[in-house]
Every structure is written in C-alpha cells, then in structure tokens.
Amino acid sequence: MKLFIIKYALLAIIVLPIIGCDKEDTAGQAPSFDTFIKGDARLTTFAKALDKAQLEAFKTGPGPFTWFAPTNEAFTAALITDDSLSKMTQGQISYLLLYHLANSSLSAQDMLAVNSAPRNSQLGSGSGQFYTGSVNGENYINGTKIIARDNKVSNGYVHVINRLNVPPILRGNLQSVLSSTGQHGLFIAALTRAGLWTSLSSASVFTVFAPTDAAMTAAGYTSASIAAATVASLAAAMRYHYILNLRLFTNDLNRTSLPATAAGSNQYIVPSDNGTKIKGKNNTAPVSITKSDILGTNGVVHIIDGVLKQ
C-alpha cells in the first residue's frame, strides 16, 4: 500500500507540471476574431456590419488574415449608421468590408515603408488594392493612421482605424473624383483649357493637389481669365499641381520635400505641418490641405485652399 502511494505521488509530481503548462498555454492563446471584435466597444458597428455581410469563412477560417477594423466613429463619419446599415444589401456591405481584409499576415513591422506600398485586399489586385506606409514609427493605410496595431487573434491580426476606406472603383478615376466634389469647376476648366483634363482619365497614376473654386478665384483664375490665358502659361501653372507616377498619401507628405511636379524636373513643392500644409516656390505662406487622401482608381486627390505658385 505504501509503495502504491509513493508511485501515485511520483506520478502526480510528473503530471501536474504538464497540466499546469497546458493551462498557461490556453491562457496565453489569442482570442478568436469574433471574440476580439465583439469585446471592443469601439467596434460595435463593425461587428454588426460583419454579421450582415455573412463573412464567416474569413471570421473563423484558418487564415492568416489581416483586418483593418473601422471604429464606430469612422462609420458615422462615412454616414453609415445602424439605420443605413440595415438598408444595405448583404452584397454591398460585404464588398465594402472585403476592402478592409488582406488574405495574409501583416504586422505593423511588415507594413513599414518609406512610401506607401500597394497591398491586395480580398477584392483583388488593381482597384482592389490598398496602400500601407509609415512615418515617425506610426503605421498608415490609405493615408489614415492605424490607431491600435497588432491585435493578435487566432487566425491573424486586427488593426483598428478611424476611417472607413472606400474601394477606389466606387469613386472612379480622378476625373470622377474632381467632378464629384462640387468645388473644382474652375480647376477643371483650367485643366481642360490647358489640354490636361483628359489625362486624368488615363491609366497613368497621379497625385493631385486640387485648389477649390474659392482658392482659384482668390488667385485670379476666373472663367474669363482662364479663357483668355495662353495654353502654355496655363499648362505650366496647372502641371505644378500634380505629381506623375506616384500615389502620395498623408504619411508620404510628411517629408522635407516631394518628388518634382509634372511642371518640370526642378519644379518642387514642399510639405509642412505633418503633411497638412504645402507650399509652392513662390507662395508667401503654405496653403492648407483641407481634405486629404481621396483615392481614385488612378491616383490620389488632396483638396487645398490655395493655388500653388511656381
């Protein structure tokens, strides 16, 4: 009997640490995606949207997946409320949310980049791409800062963002973007007169700094003056408002200088104030970027409240 007790005690000494290790492993496991989302008060609208979108394969599948989860405030800013969400079809909300999902594991470290780099969302390549970059140790997607990074879940990562990202195909090309603002009629007229407007519907890529009608008027660009200007002078002035072959987002503007504009190899504009202002060579003061990072299929538009002067 004593021998049995001794053997049992020895077995217990061996087994108990193993059981203890299992409990520690269980406690250290990442939560499921659904558990994490529904446990974060900032993401209640996102959780409702996911339920309506019926994306179970991505919520519970093995992954790895990386989600960029918009906050409640991000949905509200995009005019998506519980009421409007209830009126959207399953296909509509699914399409929107799949633009916030990468079919890969992307940690904050994986997304470090000097300039924003394209990544494929679950919508695919081309117009289904989003762009990640970094500056000053912070990560950005389509120009918006990731406010909570590297939340590990059982099948990947969740990064929390404070803006709802719109698939660029829903906005169309840069002609469509500028035409839809209701405040760029004079800029469009100037581009048209200069023979540059048609290029904004091409497959080329642009970053455009678009002065509002008020800014154009204040700088002397009226319908009459645009019609009277020579094509060459107007073309030079308007080319100074865009950069070719690059999509530059807010985080990419946080530099000491930007690549040369389409006006010429020595025609630079300079950003300041963490990418919220920009200055032409002959501007007496920087102009403000009043709305940034409007992503179209062939580039990015930043709306500015002044005209850039060469």
GROMACS .gro file of C-alpha atoms in nm:
model
  310
    1MET     CA    1   0.000   0.000   0.000
    2LYS     CA    2   0.282   0.239   0.087
    3LEU     CA    3   0.452   0.153  -0.242
    4PHE     CA    4   0.131   0.237  -0.432
    5ILE     CA    5   0.104   0.573  -0.255
    6ILE     CA    6   0.466   0.654  -0.334
    7LYS     CA    7   0.416   0.564  -0.704
    8TYR     CA    8   0.097   0.773  -0.718
    9ALA     CA    9   0.271   1.069  -0.560
   10LEU     CA   10   0.560   1.043  -0.808
   11LEU     CA   11   0.313   1.028  -1.097
   12ALA     CA   12   0.136   1.335  -0.965
   13ILE     CA   13   0.466   1.524  -0.946
   14ILE     CA   14   0.531   1.440  -1.314
   15VAL     CA   15   0.176   1.505  -1.444
   16LEU     CA   16   0.085   1.821  -1.255
   17PRO     CA   17   0.351   2.042  -1.416
   18ILE     CA   18   0.233   1.919  -1.757
   19ILE     CA   19  -0.127   2.008  -1.673
   20GLY     CA   20  -0.007   2.344  -1.545
   21CYS     CA   21   0.177   2.412  -1.869
   22ASP     CA   22  -0.137   2.332  -2.070
   23LYS     CA   23  -0.336   2.583  -1.867
   24GLU     CA   24  -0.075   2.851  -1.923
   25ASP     CA   25  -0.075   2.783  -2.297
   26THR     CA   26  -0.454   2.805  -2.307
   27ALA     CA   27  -0.449   3.129  -2.113
   28GLY     CA   28  -0.186   3.271  -2.349
   29GLN     CA   29  -0.374   3.184  -2.669
   30ALA     CA   30  -0.501   3.470  -2.881
   31PRO     CA   31  -0.880   3.519  -2.878
   32SER     CA   32  -1.092   3.431  -3.177
   33PHE     CA   33  -1.156   3.710  -3.423
   34ASP     CA   34  -1.523   3.727  -3.324
   35THR     CA   35  -1.440   3.739  -2.952
   36PHE     CA   36  -1.198   4.025  -3.002
   37ILE     CA   37  -1.431   4.232  -3.222
   38LYS     CA   38  -1.736   4.189  -3.001
   39GLY     CA   39  -1.528   4.266  -2.692
   40ASP     CA   40  -1.414   4.607  -2.818
   41ALA     CA   41  -1.667   4.886  -2.758
   42ARG     CA   42  -1.514   5.089  -3.042
   43LEU     CA   43  -1.612   4.824  -3.297
   44THR     CA   44  -1.982   4.759  -3.239
   45THR     CA   45  -2.089   4.893  -3.581
   46PHE     CA   46  -1.813   4.692  -3.747
   47ALA     CA   47  -1.940   4.380  -3.567
   48LYS     CA   48  -2.294   4.443  -3.691
   49ALA     CA   49  -2.168   4.501  -4.043
   50LEU     CA   50  -1.973   4.175  -4.032
   51ASP     CA   51  -2.279   3.983  -3.919
   52LYS     CA   52  -2.483   4.126  -4.207
   53ALA     CA   53  -2.205   4.063  -4.459
   54GLN     CA   54  -2.203   3.690  -4.371
   55LEU     CA   55  -1.826   3.658  -4.389
   56GLU     CA   56  -1.797   3.355  -4.162
   57ALA     CA   57  -1.529   3.195  -4.376
   58PHE     CA   58  -1.297   3.486  -4.300
   59LYS     CA   59  -1.403   3.527  -3.938
   60THR     CA   60  -1.347   3.166  -3.841
   61GLY     CA   61  -1.124   3.027  -4.119
   62PRO     CA   62  -0.762   2.929  -4.056
   63GLY     CA   63  -0.619   3.236  -4.230
   64PRO     CA   64  -0.388   3.401  -4.179
   65PHE     CA   65  -0.599   3.714  -4.228
   66THR     CA   66  -0.535   4.077  -4.151
   67TRP     CA   67  -0.834   4.301  -4.083
   68PHE     CA   68  -0.838   4.681  -4.071
   69ALA     CA   69  -1.134   4.746  -3.845
   70PRO     CA   70  -1.303   5.090  -3.864
   71THR     CA   71  -1.430   5.238  -3.539
   72ASN     CA   72  -1.790   5.337  -3.475
   73GLU     CA   73  -1.689   5.700  -3.537
   74ALA     CA   74  -1.542   5.600  -3.874
   75PHE     CA   75  -1.875   5.453  -3.984
   76THR     CA   76  -2.060   5.761  -3.858
   77ALA     CA   77  -1.825   5.994  -4.047
   78ALA     CA   78  -1.899   5.790  -4.361
   79LEU     CA   79  -2.273   5.840  -4.291
   80ILE     CA   80  -2.325   5.472  -4.217
   81THR     CA   81  -2.547   5.431  -3.912
   82ASP     CA   82  -2.740   5.133  -3.778
   83ASP     CA   83  -3.036   5.250  -3.985
   84SER     CA   84  -2.846   5.288  -4.312
   85LEU     CA   85  -2.664   4.962  -4.245
   86SER     CA   86  -2.998   4.784  -4.218
   87LYS     CA   87  -3.091   4.918  -4.563
   88MET     CA   88  -2.773   4.799  -4.734
   89THR     CA   89  -2.776   4.463  -4.906
   90GLN     CA   90  -2.555   4.178  -4.791
   91GLY     CA   91  -2.355   4.217  -5.113
   92GLN     CA   92  -2.299   4.589  -5.064
   93ILE     CA   93  -2.170   4.564  -4.710
   94SER     CA   94  -1.967   4.254  -4.795
   95TYR     CA   95  -1.793   4.436  -5.082
   96LEU     CA   96  -1.709   4.730  -4.856
   97LEU     CA   97  -1.573   4.514  -4.575
   98LEU     CA   98  -1.365   4.290  -4.800
   99TYR     CA   99  -1.165   4.600  -4.893
  100HIS     CA  100  -1.058   4.605  -4.526
  101LEU     CA  101  -0.927   4.248  -4.536
  102ALA     CA  102  -0.593   4.109  -4.654
  103ASN     CA  103  -0.553   3.737  -4.711
  104SER     CA  104  -0.213   3.738  -4.538
  105SER     CA  105  -0.047   3.812  -4.206
  106LEU     CA  106   0.053   4.180  -4.184
  107SER     CA  107   0.201   4.303  -3.859
  108ALA     CA  108   0.295   4.667  -3.803
  109GLN     CA  109   0.655   4.568  -3.873
  110ASP     CA  110   0.554   4.415  -4.206
  111MET     CA  111   0.394   4.743  -4.313
  112LEU     CA  112   0.691   4.972  -4.256
  113ALA     CA  113   0.769   5.161  -4.578
  114VAL     CA  114   0.923   5.492  -4.679
  115ASN     CA  115   0.644   5.548  -4.933
  116SER     CA  116   0.303   5.385  -4.925
  117ALA     CA  117   0.316   5.043  -5.089
  118PRO     CA  118   0.026   4.857  -5.254
  119ARG     CA  119  -0.130   4.552  -5.090
  120ASN     CA  120  -0.402   4.331  -5.227
  121SER     CA  121  -0.727   4.333  -5.036
  122GLN     CA  122  -0.970   4.044  -5.060
  123LEU     CA  123  -1.116   4.232  -5.360
  124GLY     CA  124  -0.800   4.150  -5.553
  125SER     CA  125  -0.528   4.350  -5.728
  126GLY     CA  126  -0.568   4.670  -5.927
  127SER     CA  127  -0.865   4.867  -5.797
  128GLY     CA  128  -0.888   4.628  -5.502
  129GLN     CA  129  -0.552   4.738  -5.363
  130PHE     CA  130  -0.497   4.943  -5.050
  131TYR     CA  131  -0.174   5.121  -4.956
  132THR     CA  132   0.026   5.094  -4.634
  133GLY     CA  133   0.311   5.313  -4.521
  134SER     CA  134   0.471   5.457  -4.210
  135VAL     CA  135   0.626   5.770  -4.068
  136ASN     CA  136   0.768   5.855  -3.726
  137GLY     CA  137   0.709   5.499  -3.609
  138GLU     CA  138   0.335   5.507  -3.689
  139ASN     CA  139   0.156   5.294  -3.948
  140TYR     CA  140  -0.094   5.422  -4.205
  141ILE     CA  141  -0.339   5.271  -4.450
  142ASN     CA  142  -0.460   5.485  -4.743
  143GLY     CA  143  -0.325   5.783  -4.552
  144THR     CA  144  -0.517   5.722  -4.230
  145LYS     CA  145  -0.329   5.640  -3.911
  146ILE     CA  146  -0.375   5.296  -3.756
  147ILE     CA  147  -0.479   5.382  -3.400
  148ALA     CA  148  -0.440   5.035  -3.246
  149ARG     CA  149  -0.192   4.797  -3.406
  150ASP     CA  150  -0.107   4.428  -3.386
  151ASN     CA  151  -0.410   4.294  -3.205
  152LYS     CA  152  -0.337   3.924  -3.239
  153VAL     CA  153  -0.634   3.694  -3.293
  154SER     CA  154  -0.637   3.321  -3.350
  155ASN     CA  155  -0.629   3.349  -3.729
  156GLY     CA  156  -0.426   3.665  -3.784
  157TYR     CA  157  -0.421   4.034  -3.691
  158VAL     CA  158  -0.671   4.313  -3.636
  159HIS     CA  159  -0.559   4.676  -3.675
  160VAL     CA  160  -0.808   4.943  -3.565
  161ILE     CA  161  -0.851   5.250  -3.790
  162ASN     CA  162  -1.053   5.569  -3.752
  163ARG     CA  163  -1.170   5.597  -4.114
  164LEU     CA  164  -1.379   5.377  -4.338
  165ASN     CA  165  -1.175   5.308  -4.651
  166VAL     CA  166  -1.368   5.328  -4.977
  167PRO     CA  167  -1.271   5.092  -5.261
  168PRO     CA  168  -1.135   5.324  -5.533
  169ILE     CA  169  -1.354   5.171  -5.801
  170LEU     CA  170  -1.655   5.319  -5.623
  171ARG     CA  171  -1.510   5.668  -5.672
  172GLY     CA  172  -1.381   5.608  -6.024
  173ASN     CA  173  -1.086   5.782  -6.187
  174LEU     CA  174  -0.954   6.124  -6.090
  175GLN     CA  175  -1.183   6.298  -6.335
  176SER     CA  176  -1.477   6.144  -6.148
  177VAL     CA  177  -1.328   6.236  -5.810
  178LEU     CA  178  -1.281   6.603  -5.902
  179SER     CA  179  -1.615   6.629  -6.080
  180SER     CA  180  -1.798   6.495  -5.774
  181THR     CA  181  -1.671   6.750  -5.519
  182GLY     CA  182  -1.882   7.042  -5.639
  183GLN     CA  183  -1.597   7.283  -5.569
  184HIS     CA  184  -1.349   7.230  -5.850
  185GLY     CA  185  -1.522   7.376  -6.156
  186LEU     CA  186  -1.252   7.637  -6.216
  187PHE     CA  187  -0.967   7.391  -6.166
  188ILE     CA  188  -1.131   7.156  -6.415
  189ALA     CA  189  -1.184   7.447  -6.658
  190ALA     CA  190  -0.816   7.539  -6.631
  191LEU     CA  191  -0.704   7.180  -6.683
  192THR     CA  192  -0.936   7.150  -6.982
  193ARG     CA  193  -0.815   7.474  -7.140
  194ALA     CA  194  -0.455   7.358  -7.088
  195GLY     CA  195  -0.525   7.023  -7.256
  196LEU     CA  196  -0.455   6.828  -6.937
  197TRP     CA  197  -0.802   6.719  -6.826
  198THR     CA  198  -0.825   6.409  -7.048
  199SER     CA  199  -0.507   6.264  -6.897
  200LEU     CA  200  -0.680   6.232  -6.558
  201SER     CA  201  -0.898   5.957  -6.701
  202SER     CA  202  -0.600   5.760  -6.832
  203ALA     CA  203  -0.423   5.460  -6.686
  204SER     CA  204  -0.138   5.684  -6.568
  205VAL     CA  205  -0.105   5.749  -6.194
  206PHE     CA  206  -0.120   6.094  -6.033
  207THR     CA  207  -0.114   6.274  -5.700
  208VAL     CA  208  -0.321   6.590  -5.746
  209PHE     CA  209  -0.330   6.896  -5.520
  210ALA     CA  210  -0.662   7.047  -5.624
  211PRO     CA  211  -0.741   7.412  -5.542
  212THR     CA  212  -1.106   7.486  -5.468
  213ASP     CA  213  -1.309   7.737  -5.669
  214ALA     CA  214  -1.264   7.988  -5.388
  215ALA     CA  215  -0.887   7.939  -5.399
  216MET     CA  216  -0.876   7.973  -5.778
  217THR     CA  217  -1.085   8.291  -5.767
  218ALA     CA  218  -0.866   8.443  -5.496
  219ALA     CA  219  -0.561   8.375  -5.714
  220GLY     CA  220  -0.722   8.549  -6.014
  221TYR     CA  221  -0.843   8.241  -6.202
  222THR     CA  222  -1.196   8.322  -6.314
  223SER     CA  223  -1.384   8.173  -6.607
  224ALA     CA  224  -1.293   8.479  -6.813
  225SER     CA  225  -0.924   8.482  -6.721
  226ILE     CA  226  -0.892   8.109  -6.787
  227ALA     CA  227  -1.049   8.151  -7.133
  228ALA     CA  228  -0.812   8.441  -7.207
  229ALA     CA  229  -0.492   8.276  -7.082
  230THR     CA  230  -0.243   8.122  -7.321
  231VAL     CA  231  -0.243   7.746  -7.323
  232ALA     CA  232   0.130   7.729  -7.248
  233SER     CA  233   0.116   7.950  -6.937
  234LEU     CA  234  -0.195   7.780  -6.804
  235ALA     CA  235  -0.049   7.434  -6.866
  236ALA     CA  236   0.268   7.520  -6.671
  237ALA     CA  237   0.066   7.655  -6.378
  238MET     CA  238  -0.171   7.358  -6.365
  239ARG     CA  239   0.105   7.096  -6.405
  240TYR     CA  240   0.256   7.242  -6.089
  241HIS     CA  241  -0.044   7.095  -5.905
  242TYR     CA  242   0.024   6.728  -5.968
  243ILE     CA  243   0.297   6.466  -5.946
  244LEU     CA  244   0.324   6.189  -6.203
  245ASN     CA  245   0.351   5.814  -6.146
  246LEU     CA  246   0.305   5.824  -5.768
  247ARG     CA  247   0.022   5.787  -5.520
  248LEU     CA  248   0.125   6.004  -5.226
  249PHE     CA  249  -0.084   5.985  -4.910
  250THR     CA  250  -0.074   6.198  -4.594
  251ASN     CA  251   0.207   5.993  -4.443
  252ASP     CA  252   0.407   6.031  -4.766
  253LEU     CA  253   0.374   6.410  -4.744
  254ASN     CA  254   0.546   6.412  -4.407
  255ARG     CA  255   0.886   6.471  -4.568
  256THR     CA  256   1.125   6.761  -4.617
  257SER     CA  257   1.047   6.762  -4.990
  258LEU     CA  258   0.840   6.580  -5.250
  259PRO     CA  259   0.928   6.449  -5.597
  260ALA     CA  260   0.921   6.709  -5.873
  261THR     CA  261   0.582   6.803  -6.013
  262ALA     CA  262   0.472   6.749  -6.372
  263ALA     CA  263   0.576   7.110  -6.444
  264GLY     CA  264   0.941   7.009  -6.470
  265SER     CA  265   1.237   6.835  -6.312
  266ASN     CA  266   1.320   7.133  -6.089
  267GLN     CA  267   0.960   7.227  -6.008
  268TYR     CA  268   0.913   7.118  -5.647
  269ILE     CA  269   0.652   7.179  -5.382
  270VAL     CA  270   0.730   7.148  -5.012
  271PRO     CA  271   0.507   6.994  -4.743
  272SER     CA  272   0.494   7.106  -4.381
  273ASP     CA  273   0.298   7.067  -4.056
  274ASN     CA  274   0.296   6.685  -4.071
  275GLY     CA  275   0.160   6.681  -4.422
  276THR     CA  276  -0.133   6.915  -4.354
  277LYS     CA  277   0.012   7.209  -4.549
  278ILE     CA  278   0.202   7.250  -4.873
  279LYS     CA  279   0.392   7.538  -5.030
  280GLY     CA  280   0.487   7.634  -5.382
  281LYS     CA  281   0.819   7.801  -5.461
  282ASN     CA  282   0.661   8.148  -5.469
  283ASN     CA  283   0.383   8.111  -5.216
  284THR     CA  284   0.432   8.362  -4.936
  285ALA     CA  285   0.277   8.112  -4.692
  286PRO     CA  286   0.182   7.745  -4.708
  287VAL     CA  287  -0.170   7.651  -4.817
  288SER     CA  288  -0.375   7.402  -4.617
  289ILE     CA  289  -0.483   7.059  -4.728
  290THR     CA  290  -0.848   7.074  -4.627
  291LYS     CA  291  -0.936   6.719  -4.731
  292SER     CA  292  -0.673   6.456  -4.792
  293ASP     CA  293  -0.628   6.108  -4.933
  294ILE     CA  294  -0.922   6.080  -5.172
  295LEU     CA  295  -0.827   5.762  -5.355
  296GLY     CA  296  -0.945   5.705  -5.709
  297THR     CA  297  -0.859   5.425  -5.947
  298ASN     CA  298  -0.561   5.611  -6.095
  299GLY     CA  299  -0.431   5.821  -5.809
  300VAL     CA  300  -0.496   6.039  -5.508
  301VAL     CA  301  -0.651   6.383  -5.469
  302HIS     CA  302  -0.576   6.627  -5.187
  303ILE     CA  303  -0.802   6.932  -5.174
  304ILE     CA  304  -0.619   7.257  -5.098
  305ASP     CA  305  -0.738   7.607  -5.006
  306GLY     CA  306  -0.485   7.797  -5.216
  307VAL     CA  307  -0.316   7.792  -5.555
  308LEU     CA  308   0.047   7.674  -5.567
  309LYS     CA  309   0.275   7.937  -5.719
  310GLN     CA  310   0.588   7.845  -5.913
   0.00000   0.00000   0.00000
